[in-house]
Coordinates of C-alpha atoms in Angstrom, one line a residue:
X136 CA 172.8 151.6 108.0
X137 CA 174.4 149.3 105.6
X138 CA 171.5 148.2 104.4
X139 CA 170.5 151.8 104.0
X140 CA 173.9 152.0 102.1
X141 CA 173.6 149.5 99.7
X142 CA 170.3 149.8 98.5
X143 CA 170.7 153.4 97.5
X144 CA 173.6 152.5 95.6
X145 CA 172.3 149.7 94.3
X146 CA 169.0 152.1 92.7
X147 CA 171.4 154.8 91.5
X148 CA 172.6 152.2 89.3
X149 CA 169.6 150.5 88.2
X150 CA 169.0 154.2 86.7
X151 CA 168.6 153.9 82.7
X152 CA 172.4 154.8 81.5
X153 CA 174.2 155.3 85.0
X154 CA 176.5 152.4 84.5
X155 CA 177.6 153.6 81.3
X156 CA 178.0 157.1 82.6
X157 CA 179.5 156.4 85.6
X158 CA 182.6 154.0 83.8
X159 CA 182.8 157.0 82.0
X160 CA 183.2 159.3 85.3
X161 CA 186.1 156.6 86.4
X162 CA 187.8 156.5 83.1
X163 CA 187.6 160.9 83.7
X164 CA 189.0 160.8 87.2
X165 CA 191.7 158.8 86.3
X166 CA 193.1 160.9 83.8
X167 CA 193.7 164.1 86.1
X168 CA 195.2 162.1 88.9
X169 CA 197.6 160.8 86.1
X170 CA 198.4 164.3 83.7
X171 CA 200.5 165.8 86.2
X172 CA 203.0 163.1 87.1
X173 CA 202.6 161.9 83.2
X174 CA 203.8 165.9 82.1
X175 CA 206.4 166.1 84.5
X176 CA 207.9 162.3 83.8
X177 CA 208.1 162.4 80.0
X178 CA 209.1 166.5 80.4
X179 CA 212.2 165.5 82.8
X180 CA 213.6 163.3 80.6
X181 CA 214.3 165.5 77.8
X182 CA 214.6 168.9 79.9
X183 CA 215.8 169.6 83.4
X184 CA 213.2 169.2 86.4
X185 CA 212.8 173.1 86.7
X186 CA 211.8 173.0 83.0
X187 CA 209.4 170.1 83.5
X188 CA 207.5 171.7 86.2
X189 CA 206.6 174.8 84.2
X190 CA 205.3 172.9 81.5
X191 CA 202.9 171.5 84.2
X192 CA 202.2 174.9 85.0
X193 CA 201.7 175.4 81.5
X194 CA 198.4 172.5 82.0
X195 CA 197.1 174.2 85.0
X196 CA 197.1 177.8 82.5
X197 CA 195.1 175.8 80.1
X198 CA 192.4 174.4 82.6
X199 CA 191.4 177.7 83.8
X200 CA 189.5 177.8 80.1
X201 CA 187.0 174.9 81.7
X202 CA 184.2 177.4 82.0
X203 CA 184.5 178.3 78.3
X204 CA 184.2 174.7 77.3
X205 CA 181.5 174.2 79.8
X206 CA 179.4 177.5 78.5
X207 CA 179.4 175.2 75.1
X208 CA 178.1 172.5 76.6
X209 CA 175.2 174.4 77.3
X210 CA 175.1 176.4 73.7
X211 CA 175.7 173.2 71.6
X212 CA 174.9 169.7 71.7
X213 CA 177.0 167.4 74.1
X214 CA 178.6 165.7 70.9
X215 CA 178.9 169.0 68.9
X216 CA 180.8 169.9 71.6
X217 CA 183.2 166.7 72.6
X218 CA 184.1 165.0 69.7
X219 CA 185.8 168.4 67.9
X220 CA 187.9 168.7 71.4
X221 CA 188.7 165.1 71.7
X222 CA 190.2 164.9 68.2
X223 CA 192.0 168.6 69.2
X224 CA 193.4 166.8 72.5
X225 CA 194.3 163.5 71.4
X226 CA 196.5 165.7 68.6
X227 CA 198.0 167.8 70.4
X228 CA 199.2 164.7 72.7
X229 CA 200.5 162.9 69.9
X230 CA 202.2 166.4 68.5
X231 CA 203.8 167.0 72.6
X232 CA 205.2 163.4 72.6
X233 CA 206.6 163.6 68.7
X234 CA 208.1 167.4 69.8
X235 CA 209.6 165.8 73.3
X236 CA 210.8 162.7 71.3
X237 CA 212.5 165.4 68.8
X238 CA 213.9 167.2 71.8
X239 CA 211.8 170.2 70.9
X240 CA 213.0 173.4 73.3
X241 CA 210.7 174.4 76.6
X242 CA 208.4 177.1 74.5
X243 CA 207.2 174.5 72.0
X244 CA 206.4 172.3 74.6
X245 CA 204.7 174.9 76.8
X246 CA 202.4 175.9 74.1
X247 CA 201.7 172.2 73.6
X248 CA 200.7 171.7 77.2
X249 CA 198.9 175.0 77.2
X250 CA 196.8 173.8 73.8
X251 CA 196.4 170.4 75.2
X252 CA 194.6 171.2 78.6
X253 CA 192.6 174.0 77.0
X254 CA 191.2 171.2 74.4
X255 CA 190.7 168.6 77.2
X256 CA 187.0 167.1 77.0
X257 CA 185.5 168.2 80.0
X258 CA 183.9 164.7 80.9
X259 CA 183.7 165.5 84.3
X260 CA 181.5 168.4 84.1
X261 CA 179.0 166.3 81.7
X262 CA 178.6 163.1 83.9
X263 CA 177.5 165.9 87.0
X264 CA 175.0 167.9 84.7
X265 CA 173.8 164.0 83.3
X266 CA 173.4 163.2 86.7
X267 CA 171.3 166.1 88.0
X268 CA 169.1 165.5 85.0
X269 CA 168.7 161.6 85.2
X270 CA 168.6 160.5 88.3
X271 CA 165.5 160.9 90.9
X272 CA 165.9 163.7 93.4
X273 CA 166.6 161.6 96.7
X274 CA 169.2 159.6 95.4
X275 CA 170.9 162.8 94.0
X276 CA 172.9 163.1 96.9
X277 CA 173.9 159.3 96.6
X278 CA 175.0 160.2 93.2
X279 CA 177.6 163.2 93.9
X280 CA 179.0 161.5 96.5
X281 CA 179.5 158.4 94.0
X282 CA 181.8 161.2 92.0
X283 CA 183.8 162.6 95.5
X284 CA 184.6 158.7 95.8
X285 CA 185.5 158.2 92.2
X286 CA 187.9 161.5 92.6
X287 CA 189.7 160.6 95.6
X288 CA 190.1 157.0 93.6
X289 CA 191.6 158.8 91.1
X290 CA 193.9 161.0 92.5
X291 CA 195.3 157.7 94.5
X292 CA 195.7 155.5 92.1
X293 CA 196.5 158.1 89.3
X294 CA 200.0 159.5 90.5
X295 CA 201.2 155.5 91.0
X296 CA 199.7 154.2 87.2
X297 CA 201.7 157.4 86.0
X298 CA 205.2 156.4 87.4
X299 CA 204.9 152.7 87.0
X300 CA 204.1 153.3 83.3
X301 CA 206.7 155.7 82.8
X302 CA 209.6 154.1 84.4
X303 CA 208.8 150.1 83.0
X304 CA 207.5 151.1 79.6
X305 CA 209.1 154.5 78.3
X306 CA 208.7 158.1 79.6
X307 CA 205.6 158.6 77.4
X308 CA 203.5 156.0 77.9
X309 CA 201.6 157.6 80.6
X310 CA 200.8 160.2 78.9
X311 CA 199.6 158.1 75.9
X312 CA 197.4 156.0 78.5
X313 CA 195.9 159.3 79.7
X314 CA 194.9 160.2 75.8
X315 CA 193.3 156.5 75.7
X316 CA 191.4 157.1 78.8
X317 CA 189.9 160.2 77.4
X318 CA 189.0 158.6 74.2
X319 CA 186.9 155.6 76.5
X320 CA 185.0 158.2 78.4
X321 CA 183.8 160.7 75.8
X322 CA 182.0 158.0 73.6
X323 CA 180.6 156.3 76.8
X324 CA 179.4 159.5 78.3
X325 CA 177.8 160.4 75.2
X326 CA 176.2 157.1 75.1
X327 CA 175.1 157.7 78.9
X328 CA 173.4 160.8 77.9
X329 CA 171.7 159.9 75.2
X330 CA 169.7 157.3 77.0
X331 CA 168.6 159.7 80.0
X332 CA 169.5 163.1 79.1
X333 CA 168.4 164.8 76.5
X334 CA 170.2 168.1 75.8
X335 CA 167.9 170.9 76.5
X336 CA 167.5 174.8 74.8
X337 CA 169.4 176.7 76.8
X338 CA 167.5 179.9 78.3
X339 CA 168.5 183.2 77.0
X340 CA 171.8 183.8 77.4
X341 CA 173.3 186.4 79.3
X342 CA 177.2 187.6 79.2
X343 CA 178.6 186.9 82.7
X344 CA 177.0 183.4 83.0
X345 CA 176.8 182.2 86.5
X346 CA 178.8 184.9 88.0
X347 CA 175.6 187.5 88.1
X348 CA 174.4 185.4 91.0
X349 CA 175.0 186.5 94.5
X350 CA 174.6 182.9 95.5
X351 CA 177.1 181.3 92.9
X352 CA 179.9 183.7 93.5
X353 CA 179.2 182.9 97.4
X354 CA 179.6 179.2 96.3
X355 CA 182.6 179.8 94.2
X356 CA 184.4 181.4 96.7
X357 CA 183.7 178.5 99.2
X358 CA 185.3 176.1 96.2
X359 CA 188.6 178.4 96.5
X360 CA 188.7 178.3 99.8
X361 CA 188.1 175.0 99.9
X362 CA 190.9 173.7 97.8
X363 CA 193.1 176.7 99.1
X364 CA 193.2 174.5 102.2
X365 CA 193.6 171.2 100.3
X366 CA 196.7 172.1 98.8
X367 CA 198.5 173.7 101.9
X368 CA 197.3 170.6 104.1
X369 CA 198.5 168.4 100.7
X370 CA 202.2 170.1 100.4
X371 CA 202.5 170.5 104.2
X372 CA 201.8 166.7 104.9
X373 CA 203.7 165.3 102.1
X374 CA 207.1 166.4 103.6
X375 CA 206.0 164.8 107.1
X376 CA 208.9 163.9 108.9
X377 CA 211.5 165.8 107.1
X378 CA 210.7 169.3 106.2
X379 CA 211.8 170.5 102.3
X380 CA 211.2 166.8 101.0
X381 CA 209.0 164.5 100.3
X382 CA 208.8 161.4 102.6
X383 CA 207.0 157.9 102.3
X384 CA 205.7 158.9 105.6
X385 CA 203.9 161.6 104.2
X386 CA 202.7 159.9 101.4
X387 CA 201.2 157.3 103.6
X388 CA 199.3 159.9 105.6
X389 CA 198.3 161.5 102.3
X390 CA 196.9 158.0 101.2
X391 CA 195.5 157.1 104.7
X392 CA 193.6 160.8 104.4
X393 CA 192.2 159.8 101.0
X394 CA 191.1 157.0 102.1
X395 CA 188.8 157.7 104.6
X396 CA 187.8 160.6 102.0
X397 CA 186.2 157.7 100.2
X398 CA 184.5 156.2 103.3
X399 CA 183.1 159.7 104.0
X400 CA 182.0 160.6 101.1
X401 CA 180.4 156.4 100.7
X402 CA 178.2 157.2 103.9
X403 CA 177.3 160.4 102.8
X404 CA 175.5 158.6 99.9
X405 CA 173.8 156.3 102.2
X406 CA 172.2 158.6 104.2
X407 CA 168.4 159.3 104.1
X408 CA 167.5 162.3 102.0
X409 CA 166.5 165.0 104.3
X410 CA 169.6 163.8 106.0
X411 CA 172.1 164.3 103.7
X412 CA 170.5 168.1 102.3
X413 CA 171.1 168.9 105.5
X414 CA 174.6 167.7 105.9
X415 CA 175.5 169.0 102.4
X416 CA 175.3 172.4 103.1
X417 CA 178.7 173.9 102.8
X418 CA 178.5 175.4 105.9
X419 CA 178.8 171.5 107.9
X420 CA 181.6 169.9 106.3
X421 CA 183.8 172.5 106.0
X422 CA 183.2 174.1 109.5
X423 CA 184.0 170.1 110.4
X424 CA 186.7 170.2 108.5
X425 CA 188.5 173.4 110.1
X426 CA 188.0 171.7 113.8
X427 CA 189.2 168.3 112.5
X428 CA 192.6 170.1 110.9
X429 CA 192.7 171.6 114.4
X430 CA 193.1 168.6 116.6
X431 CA 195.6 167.3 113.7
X432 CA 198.1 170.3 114.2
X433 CA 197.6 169.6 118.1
X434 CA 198.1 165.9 117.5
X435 CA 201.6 167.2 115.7
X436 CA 202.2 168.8 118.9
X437 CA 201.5 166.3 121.1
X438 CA 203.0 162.5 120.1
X439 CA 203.8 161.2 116.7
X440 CA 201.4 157.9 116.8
X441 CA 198.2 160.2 117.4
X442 CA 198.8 162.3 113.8
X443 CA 197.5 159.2 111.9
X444 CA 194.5 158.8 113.9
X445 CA 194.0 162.3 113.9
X446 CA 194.2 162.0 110.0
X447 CA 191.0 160.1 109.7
X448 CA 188.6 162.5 110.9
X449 CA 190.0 164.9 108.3
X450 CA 189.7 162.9 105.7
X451 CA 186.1 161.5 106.6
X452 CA 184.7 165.2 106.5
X453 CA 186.5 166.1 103.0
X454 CA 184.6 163.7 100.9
X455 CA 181.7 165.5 101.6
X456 CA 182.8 168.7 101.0
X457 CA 183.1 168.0 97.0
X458 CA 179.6 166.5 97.2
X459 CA 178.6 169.5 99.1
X460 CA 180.3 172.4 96.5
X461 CA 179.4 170.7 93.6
X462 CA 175.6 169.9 95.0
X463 CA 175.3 173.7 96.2
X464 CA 176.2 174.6 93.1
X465 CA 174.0 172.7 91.3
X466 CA 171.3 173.9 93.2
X467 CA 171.5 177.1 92.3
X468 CA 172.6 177.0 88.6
X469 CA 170.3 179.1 86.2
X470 CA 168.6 177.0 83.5
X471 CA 171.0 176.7 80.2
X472 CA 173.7 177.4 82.7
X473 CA 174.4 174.2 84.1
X474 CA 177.6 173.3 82.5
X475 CA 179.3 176.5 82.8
X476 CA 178.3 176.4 86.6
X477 CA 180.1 173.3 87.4
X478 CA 182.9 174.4 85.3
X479 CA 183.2 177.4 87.3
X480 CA 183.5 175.4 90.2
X481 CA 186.4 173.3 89.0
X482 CA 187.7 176.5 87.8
X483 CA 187.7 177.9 91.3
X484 CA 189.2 174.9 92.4
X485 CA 191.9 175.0 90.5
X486 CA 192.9 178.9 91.4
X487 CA 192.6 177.9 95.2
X488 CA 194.6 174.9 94.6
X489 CA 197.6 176.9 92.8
X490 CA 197.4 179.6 95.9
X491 CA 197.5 176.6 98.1
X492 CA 200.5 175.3 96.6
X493 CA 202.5 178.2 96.5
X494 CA 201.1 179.5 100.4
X495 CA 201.6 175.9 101.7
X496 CA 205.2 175.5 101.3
X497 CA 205.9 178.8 102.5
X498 CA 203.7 178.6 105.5
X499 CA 205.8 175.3 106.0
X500 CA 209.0 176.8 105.9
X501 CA 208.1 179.6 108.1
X502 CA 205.5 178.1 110.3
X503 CA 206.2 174.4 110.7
X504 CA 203.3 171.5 110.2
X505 CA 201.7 172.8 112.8
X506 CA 201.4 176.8 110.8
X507 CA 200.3 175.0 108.0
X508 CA 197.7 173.2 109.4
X509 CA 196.8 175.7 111.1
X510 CA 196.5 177.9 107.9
X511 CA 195.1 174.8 106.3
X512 CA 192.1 175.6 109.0
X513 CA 191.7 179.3 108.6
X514 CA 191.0 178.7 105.1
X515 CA 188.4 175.8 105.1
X516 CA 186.7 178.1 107.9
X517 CA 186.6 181.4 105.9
X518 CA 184.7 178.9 102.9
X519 CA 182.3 178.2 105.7
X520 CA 181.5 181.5 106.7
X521 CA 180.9 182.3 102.9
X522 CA 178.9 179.1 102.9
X523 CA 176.9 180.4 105.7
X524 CA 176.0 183.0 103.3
X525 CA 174.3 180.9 100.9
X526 CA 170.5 180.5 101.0
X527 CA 169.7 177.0 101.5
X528 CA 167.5 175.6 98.7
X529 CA 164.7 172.4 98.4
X530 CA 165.7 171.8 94.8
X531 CA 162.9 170.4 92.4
X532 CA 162.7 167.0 92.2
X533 CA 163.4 167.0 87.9
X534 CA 161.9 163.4 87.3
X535 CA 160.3 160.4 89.3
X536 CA 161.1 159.8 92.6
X537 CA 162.2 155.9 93.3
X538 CA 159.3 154.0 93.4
X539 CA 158.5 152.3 97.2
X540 CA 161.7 151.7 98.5
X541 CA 163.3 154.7 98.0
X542 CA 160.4 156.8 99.0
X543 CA 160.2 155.3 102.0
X544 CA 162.2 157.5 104.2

């Protein structure tokens, strides 16, 4: 198995312009893990907390625009497309830091957020649609798991870079380091692109995009539901130990969940082809998920020492679960729609993980961990029933298969 493991990593990377691409697909996880905490440190130390957190707000406002920058992705050329909304973001950064340094008031500062996250590049969203394109149909599956290990990377390291940057440096340095990591990966995802992927005519348009499918909107509501249950099990974990406040304890389990996230979603890459289609369905890992957030609310229940250990499992099924939305997906996105199907996604994402938020500490207050969980679990299993509902698809190999070894299995 390890062999396995290694070898189909190590032929997803011999692909002409992955390694490029996929520095470029770090560079863009970083930055989201960071924005947050970045907003909210430079934001609290020229306005009070409550003022800092709705200019956060503001950001996630801004994001839900991702499917109209991914719908010109699929209009326009890739750098037709970027470089206008890099040079927009990285002013508008420079512009929010000069305005917070002034001690501009809340609303200037809103709009700023609101204007920066609508103009973020969306690298992310690029490096999938490269992927599909360039690289061989059974190591696909090796390759979106690559990004559900490079997200969880992010989002752990991201919120630590952001307040040790912050608090040794000044209060907008993190925010000037996330600007800088956007301006690495847009020039090396182009370059990534250009040496696989070339941009294709899009098909004739049509005005809702992705959402006339049956089978999309089936796989967007399994992405809501999906992060719906994130957030509660997020915001109902991090207070662990002490309920109404944030605890090192939580943020260890947090960690120690991500963690074996990246281990999951690792394996998951490893896998033989047939294999992994099978596994990736949304159906699997999320129904796996539900039961595994189960036995961690009875594990709350029962002794103290057996909620770690009960952490694991969880964690090691929700690795796959990005693979498996953003595969699914994939799958079924219409030619010339690519893009704007993946942006969807993250867009759905997104609205589940504000509900989540907002459900999750309520459900904490009312319910305890153990509600939360529990809610945590009904909504990972309501995305697999609408997963269920999806027709399970033998995508077309788009390009050579590996030669030999790969094709082996």
């Amino acid at each position: 198995m390890a062999t396995d493991l290694v070898r189909k990593y190590r032929l997803l990377f011999a692909v002409p312009g992955f390694r490029l691409s996929a520095v470029a697909a770090l560079t863009a996880k970083l930055q989201p893990g960071m924005y947050a905490v970045s907003l909210l440190a430079l934001g609290s130390h020229h306005l009070d907390y409550g003022g800092a957190t709705l200019v956060v707000a503001a950001a996630s406002f801004g994001a839900m625009t991702t499917p109209l920058r991914g719908r010109l992705l699929d209009r326009y050329s890739y750098a037709a497309v970027l470089w206008p909304l890099l040079a927009l973001h990285l002013g508008t950064l420079l512009l929010f830091v000069a305005a917070a340094r002034a001690h501009a008031g809340l609303t200037a500062l809103f709009c700023l957020s609101v204007l920066a996250a609508v103009s973020l590049p969306p690298i992310g969203t690029l490096t999938r649609v490269m992927w599909r394109k360039a690289v061989p149909g059974d190591l696909r599956t090796t390759a979106l798991a690559l990004d559900s290990v490079l997200a969880d990377f992010g989002f752990m390291i991201g919120p630590v870079a952001a307040v040790a940057l912050a608090r040794s440096i000044t209060p907008d340095a993190a925010l000037l380091v996330c600007g800088l990591l956007v301006s690495v990966a847009v020039p090396l995802g182009l370059r990534g692109a250009a040496v696989r992927a070339p941009k294709e005519a899009p098909a004739r348009e049509h005005g809702a995009g992705p959402l006339r499918s049956a089978a999309l909107r089936r796989v967007f509501s399994v992405a809501f539901c999906f992060f719906l249950g994130v957030n509660v099990m997020e915001v109902s974990l991090a207070s662990y130990g002490r309920k109404g406040e944030v605890t090192l304890a939580g943020g260890a389990l947090l960690s120690l969940i991500a963690l074996a996230s990246m281990a999951g979603g690792a394996l998951l890459g490893g896998l033989p082809a047939r294999a992994a289609q099978r596994l990736i369905h949304p159906t699997v890992p999320l129904g796996g998920n539900a039961v595994c957030l189960l036995l961690l609310a009875v594990a709350s229940f029962v002794h103290p020492f057996l909620v770690p250990l009960a952490c694991l499992p969880v964690g090691f099924c929700l690795g796959p679960c990005f693979a498996s939305v953003y595969g699914t997906a994939a799958d079924h996105a219409g030619k010339g729609e690519e893009a704007e199907t993946q942006s969807w996604v993250a867009g759905a994402m997104m609205a589940g993980g504000g509900l989540g938020a907002a459900v999750g500490g309520w459900s904490l207050a009312h319910g305890g961990l153990a509600g939360a969980l529990l809610l945590a679990s009904v909504a990972w299993a309501a995305g697999a029933v609408c997963g269920a509902r999806v027709p399970r698809l033998s995508p077309a190999v788009e390009g050579p298969r590996v030669a030999s070894e790969a094709s082996a299995e």
